[in-house]
């Protein structure tokens, strides 16, 4: 295995980008709307696995506006990712942990597991690599994955999903370790997170979004962690009460965020049962009324403004909202991504993150693939688990 120092390079340069019964958490914080995390973890995990099965994928593609063309684009992307993975289980020399986790999420989002005939070897190599990296991280040190909030959040998220998709005990133990860093890094004052799990006055919704998705995945996996219930309650309060002002979620100050942060704020609340609240509703309406899926080849994006980062969060959140809002968004999203997929299966916006050409194609492809898996990746809020 290639030696890298530090164990998990900082994500600061690439993006601004158990069994707790969360239905009880919803009652504690007084949210309205059906939680995605209803019922016990075992039944929830089984339901989530089921919606990603081959049979259910076809049902949900038809029900929610997918098509043979969107599914063909997903398979083309997964085959591109699969062909680019190296023997060590990574895709890139720079940011190998985060890129590997995002790619793994794309495979898992299509229902691929260790037993999958075509993609099983890719899933195994990626899981083995990420588990090993988490195992190498010192428990009490800021030197490894646990000291890099973006990396640890994304890796723990992927390993949490891998746990409930594959029932891997090794993945569960690695998820538990990553979860401990997340819980320990949460601000006591406001319930959010910041770069490197710093405990100052600053908070960061982009960093926090990955921590919340990791908490969600760990809950579904049934991973035990001290103070998980309290972390969930404070995370809801953070997104709803700290970041939101005047109809918008903020990036690092209330109400000041980009389109990505509007999607992230709404989606995080949806994951924890607050999708019908005024805050998520306002952000979703703002996105639907004012943002558009446009492949602008002239715009020069930096790492934290890669357009696929916006679309990832917006697509997940608007799918959960459903209805006419989803029909309008989905039409533009699917057409745009299909039209701009490269002949070999990847996406690489010409202006996206030009300073990191090595990992940007993997990053953009994984996020675009996750957008096109939205039809079956998670059940919509309110659907019986």
PDB file of C-alpha atoms in Angstrom, residues 215-329:
ATOM      1  CA  UNK A 215     -24.726  10.418  11.687  1.00  0.00           C
ATOM      2  CA  UNK A 216     -27.717   9.371   9.583  1.00  0.00           C
ATOM      3  CA  UNK A 217     -25.852   6.485   7.950  1.00  0.00           C
ATOM      4  CA  UNK A 218     -24.480   5.291  11.284  1.00  0.00           C
ATOM      5  CA  UNK A 219     -27.949   5.295  12.810  1.00  0.00           C
ATOM      6  CA  UNK A 220     -29.359   3.255   9.939  1.00  0.00           C
ATOM      7  CA  UNK A 221     -26.468   0.829  10.374  1.00  0.00           C
ATOM      8  CA  UNK A 222     -27.290   0.463  14.073  1.00  0.00           C
ATOM      9  CA  UNK A 223     -23.784   1.518  15.069  1.00  0.00           C
ATOM     10  CA  UNK A 224     -23.504   2.156  18.791  1.00  0.00           C
ATOM     11  CA  UNK A 225     -21.880   5.395  19.875  1.00  0.00           C
ATOM     12  CA  UNK A 226     -22.081   7.309  23.147  1.00  0.00           C
ATOM     13  CA  UNK A 227     -24.040  10.553  22.943  1.00  0.00           C
ATOM     14  CA  UNK A 228     -25.402   9.859  19.439  1.00  0.00           C
ATOM     15  CA  UNK A 229     -28.919  10.887  20.442  1.00  0.00           C
ATOM     16  CA  UNK A 230     -27.676  14.164  21.870  1.00  0.00           C
ATOM     17  CA  UNK A 231     -25.577  14.809  18.754  1.00  0.00           C
ATOM     18  CA  UNK A 232     -28.637  14.331  16.551  1.00  0.00           C
ATOM     19  CA  UNK A 233     -30.764  16.693  18.626  1.00  0.00           C
ATOM     20  CA  UNK A 234     -28.093  19.399  18.608  1.00  0.00           C
ATOM     21  CA  UNK A 235     -27.500  18.942  14.867  1.00  0.00           C
ATOM     22  CA  UNK A 236     -31.158  19.646  14.131  1.00  0.00           C
ATOM     23  CA  UNK A 237     -31.099  22.718  16.337  1.00  0.00           C
ATOM     24  CA  UNK A 238     -27.899  23.921  14.658  1.00  0.00           C
ATOM     25  CA  UNK A 239     -29.271  23.750  11.121  1.00  0.00           C
ATOM     26  CA  UNK A 240     -32.701  25.083  12.007  1.00  0.00           C
ATOM     27  CA  UNK A 241     -31.905  27.753  14.586  1.00  0.00           C
ATOM     28  CA  UNK A 242     -28.276  28.811  14.007  1.00  0.00           C
ATOM     29  CA  UNK A 243     -27.674  28.791  10.253  1.00  0.00           C
ATOM     30  CA  UNK A 244     -31.077  30.001   9.018  1.00  0.00           C
ATOM     31  CA  UNK A 245     -32.050  33.660   8.644  1.00  0.00           C
ATOM     32  CA  UNK A 246     -34.455  35.510   6.363  1.00  0.00           C
ATOM     33  CA  UNK A 247     -35.389  32.490   4.299  1.00  0.00           C
ATOM     34  CA  UNK A 248     -31.864  31.149   3.677  1.00  0.00           C
ATOM     35  CA  UNK A 249     -29.317  28.829   5.229  1.00  0.00           C
ATOM     36  CA  UNK A 250     -25.848  30.243   5.832  1.00  0.00           C
ATOM     37  CA  UNK A 251     -22.425  28.836   5.047  1.00  0.00           C
ATOM     38  CA  UNK A 252     -20.519  30.267   8.014  1.00  0.00           C
ATOM     39  CA  UNK A 253     -22.865  33.066   9.058  1.00  0.00           C
ATOM     40  CA  UNK A 254     -26.677  32.968   9.244  1.00  0.00           C
ATOM     41  CA  UNK A 255     -28.520  33.281   5.940  1.00  0.00           C
ATOM     42  CA  UNK A 256     -25.411  33.815   3.798  1.00  0.00           C
ATOM     43  CA  UNK A 257     -25.060  30.547   1.933  1.00  0.00           C
ATOM     44  CA  UNK A 258     -24.789  29.467  -1.697  1.00  0.00           C
ATOM     45  CA  UNK A 259     -27.232  27.240  -3.543  1.00  0.00           C
ATOM     46  CA  UNK A 260     -25.269  24.265  -2.256  1.00  0.00           C
ATOM     47  CA  UNK A 261     -25.940  25.398   1.298  1.00  0.00           C
ATOM     48  CA  UNK A 262     -29.659  25.830   0.623  1.00  0.00           C
ATOM     49  CA  UNK A 263     -29.750  22.229  -0.530  1.00  0.00           C
ATOM     50  CA  UNK A 264     -27.527  21.036   2.313  1.00  0.00           C
ATOM     51  CA  UNK A 265     -29.584  22.743   5.000  1.00  0.00           C
ATOM     52  CA  UNK A 266     -32.867  21.419   3.645  1.00  0.00           C
ATOM     53  CA  UNK A 267     -31.514  17.911   3.099  1.00  0.00           C
ATOM     54  CA  UNK A 268     -29.983  17.639   6.559  1.00  0.00           C
ATOM     55  CA  UNK A 269     -33.288  18.627   8.138  1.00  0.00           C
ATOM     56  CA  UNK A 270     -35.102  16.107   5.942  1.00  0.00           C
ATOM     57  CA  UNK A 271     -32.756  13.351   7.087  1.00  0.00           C
ATOM     58  CA  UNK A 272     -33.599  14.118  10.708  1.00  0.00           C
ATOM     59  CA  UNK A 273     -37.332  14.664  10.311  1.00  0.00           C
ATOM     60  CA  UNK A 274     -37.562  18.408   9.725  1.00  0.00           C
ATOM     61  CA  UNK A 275     -38.291  18.434   6.025  1.00  0.00           C
ATOM     62  CA  UNK A 276     -41.782  19.883   6.424  1.00  0.00           C
ATOM     63  CA  UNK A 277     -40.649  22.737   8.658  1.00  0.00           C
ATOM     64  CA  UNK A 278     -40.596  26.363   7.597  1.00  0.00           C
ATOM     65  CA  UNK A 279     -36.818  26.473   7.169  1.00  0.00           C
ATOM     66  CA  UNK A 280     -36.487  23.567   4.732  1.00  0.00           C
ATOM     67  CA  UNK A 281     -39.652  24.608   2.917  1.00  0.00           C
ATOM     68  CA  UNK A 282     -38.350  28.137   2.358  1.00  0.00           C
ATOM     69  CA  UNK A 283     -34.984  26.941   1.067  1.00  0.00           C
ATOM     70  CA  UNK A 284     -36.563  24.427  -1.288  1.00  0.00           C
ATOM     71  CA  UNK A 285     -38.930  27.022  -2.701  1.00  0.00           C
ATOM     72  CA  UNK A 286     -36.019  29.399  -3.180  1.00  0.00           C
ATOM     73  CA  UNK A 287     -34.072  26.763  -5.123  1.00  0.00           C
ATOM     74  CA  UNK A 288     -37.067  25.815  -7.237  1.00  0.00           C
ATOM     75  CA  UNK A 289     -37.973  29.399  -8.068  1.00  0.00           C
ATOM     76  CA  UNK A 290     -34.522  30.865  -8.586  1.00  0.00           C
ATOM     77  CA  UNK A 291     -31.831  28.290  -9.357  1.00  0.00           C
ATOM     78  CA  UNK A 292     -31.424  26.390 -12.595  1.00  0.00           C
ATOM     79  CA  UNK A 293     -29.430  23.407 -13.794  1.00  0.00           C
ATOM     80  CA  UNK A 294     -27.201  24.997 -16.432  1.00  0.00           C
ATOM     81  CA  UNK A 295     -23.989  23.513 -17.813  1.00  0.00           C
ATOM     82  CA  UNK A 296     -22.032  26.732 -18.150  1.00  0.00           C
ATOM     83  CA  UNK A 297     -18.764  25.766 -19.794  1.00  0.00           C
ATOM     84  CA  UNK A 298     -17.380  29.278 -19.578  1.00  0.00           C
ATOM     85  CA  UNK A 299     -17.618  29.709 -15.826  1.00  0.00           C
ATOM     86  CA  UNK A 300     -14.444  28.965 -13.916  1.00  0.00           C
ATOM     87  CA  UNK A 301     -15.301  27.087 -10.750  1.00  0.00           C
ATOM     88  CA  UNK A 302     -12.884  26.580  -7.905  1.00  0.00           C
ATOM     89  CA  UNK A 303     -12.840  23.538  -5.657  1.00  0.00           C
ATOM     90  CA  UNK A 304     -15.506  24.832  -3.330  1.00  0.00           C
ATOM     91  CA  UNK A 305     -17.796  25.965  -6.148  1.00  0.00           C
ATOM     92  CA  UNK A 306     -17.763  22.901  -8.410  1.00  0.00           C
ATOM     93  CA  UNK A 307     -21.295  22.965  -9.766  1.00  0.00           C
ATOM     94  CA  UNK A 308     -21.814  19.251  -9.118  1.00  0.00           C
ATOM     95  CA  UNK A 309     -21.548  19.985  -5.378  1.00  0.00           C
ATOM     96  CA  UNK A 310     -24.551  22.303  -5.647  1.00  0.00           C
ATOM     97  CA  UNK A 311     -26.499  19.803  -7.709  1.00  0.00           C
ATOM     98  CA  UNK A 312     -25.787  16.900  -5.355  1.00  0.00           C
ATOM     99  CA  UNK A 313     -27.415  18.574  -2.371  1.00  0.00           C
ATOM    100  CA  UNK A 314     -30.183  20.278  -4.317  1.00  0.00           C
ATOM    101  CA  UNK A 315     -31.157  17.044  -6.069  1.00  0.00           C
ATOM    102  CA  UNK A 316     -31.277  14.967  -2.869  1.00  0.00           C
ATOM    103  CA  UNK A 317     -33.379  17.616  -1.110  1.00  0.00           C
ATOM    104  CA  UNK A 318     -35.798  18.290  -3.960  1.00  0.00           C
ATOM    105  CA  UNK A 319     -36.346  14.562  -4.481  1.00  0.00           C
ATOM    106  CA  UNK A 320     -37.376  14.301  -0.843  1.00  0.00           C
ATOM    107  CA  UNK A 321     -39.781  17.216  -1.345  1.00  0.00           C
ATOM    108  CA  UNK A 322     -41.340  15.546  -4.382  1.00  0.00           C
ATOM    109  CA  UNK A 323     -44.325  16.809  -6.335  1.00  0.00           C
ATOM    110  CA  UNK A 324     -44.155  19.400  -9.090  1.00  0.00           C
ATOM    111  CA  UNK A 325     -40.949  20.800  -7.626  1.00  0.00           C
ATOM    112  CA  UNK A 326     -39.227  17.472  -8.230  1.00  0.00           C
ATOM    113  CA  UNK A 327     -40.763  16.972 -11.679  1.00  0.00           C
ATOM    114  CA  UNK A 328     -39.413  20.321 -12.871  1.00  0.00           C
ATOM    115  CA  UNK A 329     -35.978  19.869 -11.316  1.00  0.00           C
TER     116      UNK A 329
END
